[in-house]
XYZ file of C-alpha atoms in Angstrom:
176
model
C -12.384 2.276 -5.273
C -12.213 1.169 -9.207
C -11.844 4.581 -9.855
C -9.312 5.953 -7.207
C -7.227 3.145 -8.574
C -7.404 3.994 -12.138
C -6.608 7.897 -11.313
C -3.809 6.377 -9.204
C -2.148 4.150 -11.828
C -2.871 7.149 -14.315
C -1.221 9.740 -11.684
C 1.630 8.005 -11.385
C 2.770 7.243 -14.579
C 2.206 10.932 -15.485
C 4.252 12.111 -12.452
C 7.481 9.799 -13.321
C 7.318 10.479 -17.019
C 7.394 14.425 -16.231
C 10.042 13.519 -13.522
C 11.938 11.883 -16.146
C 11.549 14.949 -18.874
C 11.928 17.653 -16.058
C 7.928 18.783 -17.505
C 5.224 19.476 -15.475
C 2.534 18.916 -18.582
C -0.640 17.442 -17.867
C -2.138 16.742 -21.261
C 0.892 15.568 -23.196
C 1.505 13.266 -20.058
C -2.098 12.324 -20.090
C -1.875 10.830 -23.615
C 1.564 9.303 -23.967
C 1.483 7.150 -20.591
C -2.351 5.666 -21.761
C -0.912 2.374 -22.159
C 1.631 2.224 -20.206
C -1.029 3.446 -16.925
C -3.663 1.344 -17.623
C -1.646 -2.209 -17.372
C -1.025 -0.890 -13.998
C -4.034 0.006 -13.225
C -5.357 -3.794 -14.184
C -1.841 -5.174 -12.351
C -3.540 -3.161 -8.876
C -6.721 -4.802 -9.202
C -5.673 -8.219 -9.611
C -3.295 -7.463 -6.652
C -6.211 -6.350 -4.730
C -8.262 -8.731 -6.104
C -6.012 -11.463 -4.631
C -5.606 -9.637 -1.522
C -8.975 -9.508 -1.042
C -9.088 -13.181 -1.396
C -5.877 -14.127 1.275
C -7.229 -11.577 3.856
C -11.012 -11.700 3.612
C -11.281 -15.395 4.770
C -8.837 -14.196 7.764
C -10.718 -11.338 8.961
C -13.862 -13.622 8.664
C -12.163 -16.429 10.868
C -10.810 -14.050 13.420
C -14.756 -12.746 13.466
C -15.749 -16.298 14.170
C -12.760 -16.723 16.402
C -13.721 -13.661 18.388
C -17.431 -14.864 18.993
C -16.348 -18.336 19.526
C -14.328 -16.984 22.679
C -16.707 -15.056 23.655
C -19.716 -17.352 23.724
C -17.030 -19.377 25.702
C -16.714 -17.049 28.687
C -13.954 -15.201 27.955
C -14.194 -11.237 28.203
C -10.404 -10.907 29.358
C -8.674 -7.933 26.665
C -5.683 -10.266 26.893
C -6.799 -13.681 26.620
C -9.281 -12.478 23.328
C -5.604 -11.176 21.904
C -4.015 -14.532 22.527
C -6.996 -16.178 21.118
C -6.586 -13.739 18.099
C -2.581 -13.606 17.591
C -2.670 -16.124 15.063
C -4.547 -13.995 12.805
C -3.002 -11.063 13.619
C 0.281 -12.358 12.869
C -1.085 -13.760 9.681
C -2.533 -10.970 8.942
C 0.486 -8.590 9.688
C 2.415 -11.003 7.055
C 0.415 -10.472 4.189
C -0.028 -6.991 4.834
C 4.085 -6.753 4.767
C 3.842 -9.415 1.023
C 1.585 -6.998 -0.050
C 3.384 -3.948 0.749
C 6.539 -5.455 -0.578
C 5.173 -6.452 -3.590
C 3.711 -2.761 -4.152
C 6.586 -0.616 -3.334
C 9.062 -3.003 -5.869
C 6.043 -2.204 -8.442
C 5.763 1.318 -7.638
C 9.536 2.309 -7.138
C 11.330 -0.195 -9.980
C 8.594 -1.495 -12.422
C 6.197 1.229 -13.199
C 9.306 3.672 -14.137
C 11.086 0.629 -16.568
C 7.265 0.166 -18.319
C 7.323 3.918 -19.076
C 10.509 4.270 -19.984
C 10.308 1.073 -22.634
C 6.894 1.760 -23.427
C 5.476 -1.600 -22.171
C 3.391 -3.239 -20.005
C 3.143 -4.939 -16.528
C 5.001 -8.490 -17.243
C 7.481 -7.119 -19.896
C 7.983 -4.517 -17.447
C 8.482 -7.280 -14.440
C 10.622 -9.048 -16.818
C 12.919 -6.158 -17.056
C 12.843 -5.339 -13.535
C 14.003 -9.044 -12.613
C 16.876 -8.955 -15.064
C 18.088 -5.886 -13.669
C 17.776 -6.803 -10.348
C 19.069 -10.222 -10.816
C 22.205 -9.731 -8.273
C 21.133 -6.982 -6.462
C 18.503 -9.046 -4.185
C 19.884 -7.561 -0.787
C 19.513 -3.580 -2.013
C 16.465 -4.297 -3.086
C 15.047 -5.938 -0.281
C 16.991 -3.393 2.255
C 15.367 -0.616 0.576
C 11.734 -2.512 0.465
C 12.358 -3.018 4.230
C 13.854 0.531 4.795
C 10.562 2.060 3.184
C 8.467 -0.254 5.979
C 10.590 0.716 8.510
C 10.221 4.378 7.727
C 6.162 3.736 6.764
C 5.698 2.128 10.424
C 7.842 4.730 12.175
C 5.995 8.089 10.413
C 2.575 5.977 11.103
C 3.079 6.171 14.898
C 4.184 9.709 15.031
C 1.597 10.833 12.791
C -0.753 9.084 15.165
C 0.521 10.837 18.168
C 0.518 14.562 16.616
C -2.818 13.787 15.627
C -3.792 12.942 18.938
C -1.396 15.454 20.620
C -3.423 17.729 18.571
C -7.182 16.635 19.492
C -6.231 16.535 23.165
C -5.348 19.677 23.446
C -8.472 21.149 21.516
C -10.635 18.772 23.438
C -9.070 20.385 26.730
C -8.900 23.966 25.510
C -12.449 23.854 24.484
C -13.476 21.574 27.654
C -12.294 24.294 29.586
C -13.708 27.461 27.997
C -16.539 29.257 29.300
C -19.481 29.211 26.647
């Protein structure tokens, strides 16, 4: 997981600095976004360091939660999902904080630490200057990516399906 991350952080700085220089270089990019990458990189895993530490005890409570009902008697899909929605809902809020907080680093800070050569909080410094005023684009097009996120999810999940359904049936009904 370290290691996807660092490739990630290093991946995307490379792709928006040959964006921004219309290149397609590997090495050159490689080098000159070193710096620049690997604040990133350690920004993503103190993000996911403090994820891990907001959702973890969640999932663990609902866990305890689930077994808790159970052990009490009830084995009703809905009731469990009553007895769950706090978590869920807790859950589907820091997922959204999270995901907020990752597209404004992805899509505004990561270009402005390339571009100045810097790193994560001179680069969040920047951002929050420039987007002093500007709080409702922003957050339209942070909610606009969800929106768009959620709505490809669920249609990639029914192709997929759409897909495996009819393969299942095709080859259910082939003579072998």
């Amino acid at each position: 997981v370290v290691e996807i991350g660092w490739l990630g952080s290093r991946g995307q700085m490379m792709a928006i600095r040959n964006v921004a220089r219309g290149e397609a270089s590997v090495a050159d990019a490689w080098r000159e976004t070193a710096d620049s990458a690997f604040s990133l990189f350690k920004l993503r895993m103190l993000v996911s360091a403090v994820g891990l530490l907001v959702t973890g005890p969640l999932l663990v409570f609902a866990v305890v939660r689930t077994y808790a009902l159970i052990d009490d008697g009830v084995t009703d899909d809905m009731a469990l999902l009553v007895g769950l929605a706090p978590f869920v809902v807790l859950l589907a809020a820091s997922a959204f904080v999270f995901g907020a907080f990752d597209s404004i680093v992805r899509n505004f800070v990561a270009p402005i630490m390339w571009r100045f050569s810097v790193g994560f909080a001179d680069g969040f410094t920047k951002f929050r200057a420039l987007a002093s005023g500007r709080v409702f684009p922003i957050l339209g097009f942070v909610v606009l990516r969800f929106v768009a996120t959620v709505i490809l999810g669920f249609v990639d999940s029914i192709l997929v399906t759409c897909t495996c359904c009819l393969v299942s049936s095709l080859l259910w009904d082939a003579d072998w």
